Structures are given as structure tokens and as C-alpha cells.
Coordinates of C-alpha atoms in Angstrom, one line a residue:
M1 CA 0.0 0.3 -0.2
G2 CA 2.9 2.6 1.0
Y3 CA 4.9 2.0 -2.1
S4 CA 2.0 2.4 -4.5
R5 CA 1.3 5.5 -2.9
S6 CA 4.5 6.9 -3.2
F7 CA 4.7 5.7 -6.5
L8 CA 1.3 7.4 -7.6
A9 CA 3.0 10.3 -6.0
S10 CA 6.2 10.3 -7.8
F11 CA 4.5 9.7 -11.1
L12 CA 2.2 12.8 -10.2
L13 CA 5.2 15.3 -9.4
A14 CA 7.2 14.2 -12.8
V15 CA 3.8 14.8 -14.6
L16 CA 3.7 18.2 -13.1
L17 CA 7.2 18.9 -13.1
N18 CA 7.4 18.2 -16.5
V19 CA 4.2 20.8 -17.2
T20 CA 6.3 23.4 -15.6
N21 CA 9.1 22.6 -17.7
G22 CA 11.6 21.5 -15.1
Q23 CA 10.8 24.8 -12.5
P24 CA 10.4 23.8 -9.0
L25 CA 6.7 23.0 -8.3
V26 CA 6.4 25.5 -5.6
P27 CA 8.5 28.7 -5.2
A28 CA 10.5 27.9 -2.1
L29 CA 10.4 25.5 0.9
F30 CA 10.7 26.8 4.6
I31 CA 11.7 24.2 7.3
F32 CA 11.6 24.4 11.2
G33 CA 12.1 22.3 14.0
D34 CA 15.2 19.6 15.3
S35 CA 17.7 17.5 14.4
V36 CA 15.7 15.2 11.9
V37 CA 15.7 18.5 9.9
D38 CA 18.7 20.6 10.7
V39 CA 20.8 21.2 7.9
G40 CA 24.0 23.1 9.9
N41 CA 22.5 25.9 12.2
N42 CA 23.7 24.5 15.0
N43 CA 27.4 24.5 13.8
R44 CA 27.2 28.4 15.1
Q45 CA 25.5 27.1 18.3
F46 CA 27.2 27.1 21.5
T47 CA 26.1 23.6 22.0
L48 CA 27.2 19.8 22.5
V49 CA 24.6 18.7 19.9
K50 CA 26.4 19.3 16.7
A51 CA 27.2 17.0 13.8
N52 CA 29.5 18.9 11.7
F53 CA 32.4 16.4 11.9
P54 CA 33.3 13.2 10.7
P55 CA 31.2 10.0 10.3
Y56 CA 28.3 12.8 9.8
G57 CA 28.2 13.2 6.0
R58 CA 30.6 10.9 5.0
D59 CA 27.7 9.5 1.8
F60 CA 26.9 13.3 1.4
E61 CA 28.2 15.6 -1.6
N62 CA 31.7 15.2 -1.5
H63 CA 31.6 13.2 1.3
S64 CA 31.5 16.1 3.7
P65 CA 29.7 16.9 7.0
T66 CA 27.6 19.8 7.4
G67 CA 25.6 19.5 10.3
R68 CA 22.8 16.8 9.3
F69 CA 22.4 14.2 11.7
C70 CA 22.8 11.5 8.8
N71 CA 25.5 9.8 6.7
G72 CA 24.1 11.5 3.5
K73 CA 20.7 13.0 2.4
L74 CA 17.6 14.0 5.0
A75 CA 13.9 13.1 3.8
T76 CA 13.4 16.8 3.7
D77 CA 16.6 17.2 0.9
F78 CA 14.8 14.2 -1.2
T79 CA 11.7 16.2 -0.5
A80 CA 13.4 19.0 -2.1
E81 CA 14.9 17.4 -5.0
T82 CA 11.1 15.6 -6.2
L83 CA 9.8 19.1 -5.9
G84 CA 12.6 20.0 -8.5
F85 CA 14.7 22.1 -6.3
T86 CA 18.3 22.3 -7.4
S87 CA 19.6 23.0 -4.2
Y88 CA 18.4 22.3 -0.8
P89 CA 17.2 25.0 1.3
P90 CA 20.4 26.3 3.1
A91 CA 20.9 26.8 7.2
Y92 CA 19.8 30.2 7.6
L93 CA 22.7 30.9 10.1
N94 CA 25.1 29.6 8.0
L95 CA 24.2 31.8 5.3
M96 CA 27.3 34.7 4.5
T97 CA 25.1 36.0 2.8
K98 CA 21.6 36.7 3.2
G99 CA 19.9 37.4 -0.2
K100 CA 19.1 35.6 -3.4
N101 CA 20.3 33.0 -1.5
L102 CA 16.8 32.7 0.1
L103 CA 14.6 32.6 -3.1
N104 CA 13.9 29.1 -2.8
G105 CA 13.7 28.8 1.2
A106 CA 15.7 28.7 4.1
N107 CA 16.2 26.0 7.1
F108 CA 15.8 27.4 10.8
A109 CA 15.7 24.0 12.4
S110 CA 17.8 23.4 14.9
A111 CA 18.7 20.0 16.3
A112 CA 17.5 19.6 20.3
S113 CA 14.7 22.2 20.1
G114 CA 10.8 21.3 20.5
Y115 CA 7.8 22.7 20.9
F116 CA 8.7 22.9 24.6
E117 CA 10.5 26.2 24.8
S118 CA 12.6 24.5 27.7
T119 CA 13.8 21.9 25.8
A120 CA 15.9 24.1 23.6
K121 CA 17.3 26.1 26.5
L122 CA 18.7 22.7 28.1
Y123 CA 20.8 22.1 25.2
N124 CA 21.2 25.9 24.3
A125 CA 19.5 24.9 20.7
I126 CA 17.4 27.3 18.5
P127 CA 13.8 27.5 20.2
L128 CA 10.8 27.8 17.8
S129 CA 10.3 31.2 18.9
Q130 CA 13.7 32.0 17.8
Q131 CA 13.2 30.2 14.7
L132 CA 10.7 32.5 13.9
E133 CA 12.5 35.6 14.6
Y134 CA 14.8 34.7 11.8
Y135 CA 12.0 33.5 9.4
K136 CA 10.5 37.4 10.2
E137 CA 14.5 38.3 9.1
C138 CA 14.4 36.3 6.3
Q139 CA 11.1 38.1 4.9
N140 CA 12.7 41.4 5.2
K141 CA 15.7 39.7 3.3
L142 CA 13.4 38.6 0.4
V143 CA 11.7 41.8 -0.1
E144 CA 15.0 43.5 -0.6
A145 CA 16.4 41.0 -3.1
A146 CA 13.4 39.8 -5.2
G147 CA 10.8 43.4 -4.7
K148 CA 7.9 43.3 -2.4
S149 CA 5.7 41.9 -5.0
S150 CA 7.5 38.9 -5.7
A151 CA 8.3 38.4 -2.2
S152 CA 4.7 38.3 -1.5
S153 CA 4.0 35.8 -3.7
I154 CA 6.8 33.5 -2.7
I155 CA 6.3 33.6 0.9
S156 CA 2.0 32.7 0.4
D157 CA 2.6 29.8 -2.2
A158 CA 6.0 28.5 -0.4
I159 CA 5.5 25.0 1.5
Y160 CA 6.8 25.6 5.3
L161 CA 7.4 22.1 6.8
V162 CA 7.3 21.8 10.6
S163 CA 9.2 18.2 12.5
A164 CA 9.3 18.8 16.4
G165 CA 8.4 17.0 19.0
N166 CA 10.9 14.2 19.3
S167 CA 13.4 16.0 21.6
D168 CA 10.5 17.4 23.8
F169 CA 9.7 13.6 25.1
V170 CA 13.4 11.5 24.6
Q171 CA 15.8 14.2 25.3
N172 CA 13.5 16.1 28.1
Y173 CA 10.3 14.9 29.8
Y174 CA 11.5 10.9 29.7
I175 CA 15.2 11.9 31.4
N176 CA 13.8 15.2 33.2
P177 CA 12.0 14.6 36.6
L178 CA 10.8 17.7 36.9
L179 CA 8.5 16.9 34.3
N180 CA 7.8 13.3 34.6
K181 CA 7.2 13.7 38.0
V182 CA 4.9 16.2 37.6
Y183 CA 3.0 16.0 34.5
T184 CA 1.5 12.7 33.4
T185 CA 2.6 11.9 29.6
D186 CA -1.2 12.8 28.3
Q187 CA -0.8 16.4 30.3
F188 CA 2.6 17.0 28.8
S189 CA 1.4 16.1 25.3
D190 CA -1.5 18.6 25.7
M191 CA 1.1 21.3 27.0
L192 CA 3.1 20.5 23.8
L193 CA 0.1 21.0 21.4
R194 CA -1.0 24.5 23.0
C195 CA 2.8 25.3 22.0
Y196 CA 2.0 23.5 18.7
S197 CA -1.2 25.8 18.3
S198 CA 0.8 28.7 19.4
F199 CA 3.2 28.2 16.7
I200 CA 0.7 28.2 13.8
Q201 CA -1.4 30.5 15.1
A202 CA -1.1 32.5 18.2
C203 CA -2.7 32.2 21.4
L204 CA -1.6 34.2 24.5
S205 CA -2.8 31.5 27.0
H206 CA 0.1 29.3 26.7
P207 CA 3.5 28.6 28.1
C208 CA 5.4 28.9 25.1
H209 CA 6.3 32.7 24.8
L210 CA 5.2 32.6 21.6
A211 CA 3.0 35.8 21.9
L212 CA 2.0 37.4 18.3
E213 CA 4.3 35.5 16.3
N214 CA 3.4 32.6 14.6
L215 CA 3.5 31.1 10.9
Y216 CA -0.2 31.8 9.9
A217 CA 0.3 35.6 11.1
L218 CA 3.5 35.7 8.6
G219 CA 1.9 34.6 5.7
A220 CA 2.6 30.9 5.3
R221 CA -0.6 28.9 3.9
R222 CA 0.5 25.4 2.9
I223 CA 2.0 23.9 5.8
G224 CA 3.2 20.4 6.9
V225 CA 3.6 18.8 10.0
T226 CA 5.4 15.3 11.0
T227 CA 4.2 13.4 13.4
L228 CA 6.4 11.8 16.2
P229 CA 8.0 8.8 15.0
P230 CA 7.6 5.4 16.6
I231 CA 10.3 7.0 19.5
G232 CA 10.3 3.6 21.1
C233 CA 12.0 1.7 18.4
L234 CA 15.3 4.0 18.2
P235 CA 18.0 2.5 19.2
A236 CA 18.9 4.7 21.8
A237 CA 15.5 4.7 22.9
I238 CA 15.6 1.0 23.3
T239 CA 19.1 1.0 24.9
L240 CA 18.0 3.2 28.0
F241 CA 14.1 2.7 28.7
G242 CA 14.0 -0.5 27.2
S243 CA 14.5 -3.0 30.7
H244 CA 17.4 -5.1 28.7
S245 CA 15.4 -6.1 25.3
N246 CA 16.2 -5.8 22.1
E247 CA 12.4 -4.8 21.4
C248 CA 10.5 -1.6 20.8
V249 CA 9.4 0.1 24.1
A250 CA 5.9 -0.4 23.7
S251 CA 4.8 2.3 26.3
L252 CA 7.0 5.0 24.3
N253 CA 5.4 4.3 20.9
S254 CA 2.0 4.0 23.3
D255 CA 2.9 8.1 23.9
A256 CA 3.5 8.4 20.3
V257 CA 0.7 7.7 18.7
D258 CA -1.7 9.3 21.2
F259 CA 0.5 12.3 20.7
N260 CA -0.4 12.1 16.8
E261 CA -4.2 11.7 17.4
K262 CA -3.9 14.5 19.2
L263 CA -2.2 16.2 16.9
N264 CA -4.5 15.4 14.0
T265 CA -7.1 16.5 16.0
T266 CA -5.6 19.8 16.9
S267 CA -4.8 20.5 13.4
R268 CA -8.5 19.7 11.8
N269 CA -9.5 22.5 14.3
L270 CA -6.9 25.1 13.3
Q271 CA -7.5 24.1 9.6
N272 CA -11.3 25.0 10.1
M273 CA -10.4 28.4 12.2
L274 CA -8.4 29.9 9.9
P275 CA -9.2 31.0 6.1
G276 CA -7.1 29.5 3.3
L277 CA -5.1 27.3 5.7
N278 CA -3.7 23.8 3.9
L279 CA -2.7 22.3 7.1
V280 CA -1.5 18.7 6.4
I281 CA 0.1 16.3 8.9
L282 CA 2.8 14.1 7.4
D283 CA 2.5 10.7 9.4
I284 CA 6.4 9.1 9.6
Y285 CA 5.2 7.0 12.7
Q286 CA 3.9 3.8 10.5
P287 CA 6.6 4.0 7.7
L288 CA 9.4 4.2 10.0
Y289 CA 7.7 1.2 11.9
D290 CA 7.5 -0.7 9.2
L291 CA 10.7 -0.6 8.1
V292 CA 11.8 -0.9 12.0
T293 CA 9.8 -4.2 12.3
K294 CA 9.9 -5.6 9.0
P295 CA 13.7 -4.9 7.6
F296 CA 14.5 -7.5 5.2
E297 CA 11.1 -6.9 3.4
N298 CA 12.5 -3.5 3.1
G299 CA 16.0 -4.0 1.9
F300 CA 17.5 -3.6 5.0
F301 CA 19.6 -5.7 7.1
E302 CA 19.6 -4.3 11.0
A303 CA 16.9 -2.4 12.5
R304 CA 18.2 -2.8 16.1
K305 CA 21.3 -1.5 16.0
A306 CA 22.7 2.0 14.4
C307 CA 25.4 2.3 12.2
C308 CA 27.3 4.5 13.9
G309 CA 29.9 3.3 17.0
T310 CA 27.9 0.1 18.5
G311 CA 24.8 1.3 17.4
L312 CA 23.0 1.2 20.5
I313 CA 23.4 4.8 21.8
E314 CA 25.6 6.6 19.9
T315 CA 24.6 10.4 18.8
S316 CA 26.3 13.7 18.0
I317 CA 29.7 14.1 19.9
L318 CA 29.7 10.5 20.7
C319 CA 29.4 9.3 17.1
N320 CA 33.0 10.1 15.7
K321 CA 35.4 9.2 13.6
K322 CA 37.2 7.2 16.5
S323 CA 34.0 5.7 17.4
I324 CA 34.9 1.6 17.5
G325 CA 32.0 -0.7 15.5
T326 CA 30.9 1.8 13.0
C327 CA 29.4 -0.1 9.9
A328 CA 31.2 -0.2 6.1
N329 CA 27.6 0.4 4.4
A330 CA 24.8 2.5 5.9
S331 CA 22.4 1.8 3.3
E332 CA 21.9 -1.7 5.0
Y333 CA 20.8 0.1 8.3
V334 CA 17.4 1.9 9.3
F335 CA 19.3 4.1 11.5
W336 CA 22.4 5.7 11.1
D337 CA 23.0 6.8 14.9
G338 CA 21.3 6.1 18.0
F339 CA 18.6 9.1 16.6
H340 CA 18.2 9.3 13.5
P341 CA 17.4 7.4 10.1
S342 CA 20.0 6.8 7.8
E343 CA 20.0 8.1 4.2
A344 CA 18.4 5.1 2.9
A345 CA 15.9 5.1 5.5
N346 CA 15.2 8.8 4.7
R347 CA 14.5 8.0 0.9
V348 CA 11.8 5.9 2.2
L349 CA 10.7 8.7 4.6
A350 CA 10.3 11.2 1.7
D351 CA 8.5 9.2 -0.8
E352 CA 5.7 8.8 2.5
L353 CA 6.3 12.7 2.9
I354 CA 5.3 13.5 -0.8
A355 CA 2.3 11.0 -1.4
A356 CA 0.7 12.4 2.2
G357 CA 1.7 15.7 1.3
I358 CA 0.0 15.7 -2.3
S359 CA -2.5 18.5 -2.0
L360 CA 0.3 20.9 -0.2
I361 CA 1.4 21.0 -3.9
S362 CA -1.5 20.8 -6.1

């Protein structure tokens, strides 16, 4: 079923690209969120959560680390290619000149950020509120580079992708007694969803400090939001919370499923409330769960361990060129490090993102 949807979506996009004479199907792609989509904004942050050193990026262009938490391309890189872009939305903080470089979009994501403001603060990452500030600055640069009329159509016709929530749970709630002893998982999810709502459309009665800054008010109309993945299947999560089992942690996956259901409901409410908004939930839970539970059927060899180091827990600075045991061929692995999919898995996830988000393009 997943394969046929992806194939059909890719076929439709190929036809559309042909009609548009090879021009991208949308004018720009703007990306917000966490390490799943960070392409190097954390390189310039005073944080330990970085990936701008080998073996990260070893299968990327020129075999160079860029700050992507992967051996190669992210799902959003593949998505950009499929949409017809010849380059990827650049890390906004890494751009020396912020003019014409922004005409096809930009990436504001920061590893260890989340919907919850204090998650980013724990790791000195860039919170979503600050990512929005950078986007506001980016809009002004677009007006300078392209003129007000062109900038306005870029902003309204662009696709906006948001990926967050993973760090809120795995790198904050589950390991932070100040949260997990005070809030039930249900209560914490509700808090995150209030933050999510305020990121899309401002609401003053929330703990997220976004005030009146929000994507909708800044002109975004085509927004795709990824679900939580099966967080109980991440190699590091199994190692930390799996009680010496090599199976996915069912309770963590259950938390993700519950959150995703609420995310769907919240998003439908926002869509109904905001005129002209096309808000689509992009499910990455099921496709990644399928890869983990049926690796061989999907062309993978290993789904419990990641490629980097022992494959049990390493990520960021623990995944380095001296890590012992790093695999030779990452394309056989569902995960590159303890938290992040390999390029091969990202290719599969990107097909699913395109299939789910076709209405954002048409």
C-alpha cells in the first residue's frame, strides 16, 4: 500500500514538473524544527548537539559533514529534489550573504529544539520562537532581494515543513524528573500541543512565549507537519528505556501514537478556524515502524542497532571518527546513529512525505 501511494505521488509530481518545464513545483521551501531536519544551524551554536564532523556526512556530497544528523541526505533533502529544486534550503545561520540565496527558501531547524521552549534551552538549541524571529528577518531580506510583490507571492505559495516533538519527549520529558514527576504523559502532550497551536496561530494563554509571532500571521498558508516517529524503536531509546530487551519500547510508542492522534485533531481544528490555511499532517510513524519491524522486506539488514559506533546509543559527539564498530555500509541500516534514520531510510520516508503532502502542491 505504502509503495503504491509513493509511486503514484512521484509519478504525479514528474508529470507536473514536465508541465512546469522543470521549474520547481513551489517557489520555496521553509523548514522549522529539530535534528531530524537541521542542516547545520547548530554548527554556529554553543551546544554539544552538533553533527559537523566525520563520520556524519560521509555519504553526502563531497563526503563532507554539514551538520546533518545523517550519513547522507535527510528526508527533506529528497523532498526538495522531488519538488524540482536543484539545491537544498540552506541553513539560515550559515549563510554569509542572505539575499538571493533565500529565493528558494531556508532552513531554520535546530537539533534538540522542540515545541516546548525549555527543551531547546536545556541544550542551548534555537527554540521555535527564535526560529520564527529568523524567519521574520528572512522575509525582510526576501523583500530586499526580490521586491515586495515577488516576495509576497513566494511567502504565500511556499511550502512550510515543521518537524518537532521528538526531543521534547526523548531528550527532556523521559529523563527530566522536573517534568515526568509533575505531569502525566497525557498532560505533557497537551502542553506541547498548545505550543504547537501557538506556533501555527497565536494564542496568548499558553506557556510557549511565542506571543503574537506565528506562521499563519507571517503569511504561511501551505504547512506540512510531521508526526512523532515510533520513538520506542529508536536504538538509543531501546538501550535507555528497554529494560534489557531488544524490542521496541511499547509504552514509548504508545505515547507517540496518543500524541499523533491529538496532533491530528488539533490540526483539523486549526484548519477549520483559519481561512485559506492548508495544514497537512505527514505521518512518519507508520513508515518508520514498518522499516523497523520488517527490515528484510524493505531491503534493510539491521534495524535494532544503528550504523555509528556500537549502534546502541551514540549520537552527536559520541558518534565520531574514533567510534569503534561503525558499519561500512550504512544503506543496510535503518538508523545511522542512536536517534536518526540513515540516508536509505530517509529516502523511503521522503516518498511517504510526498504521498501524504500531495495536496500542499496541487
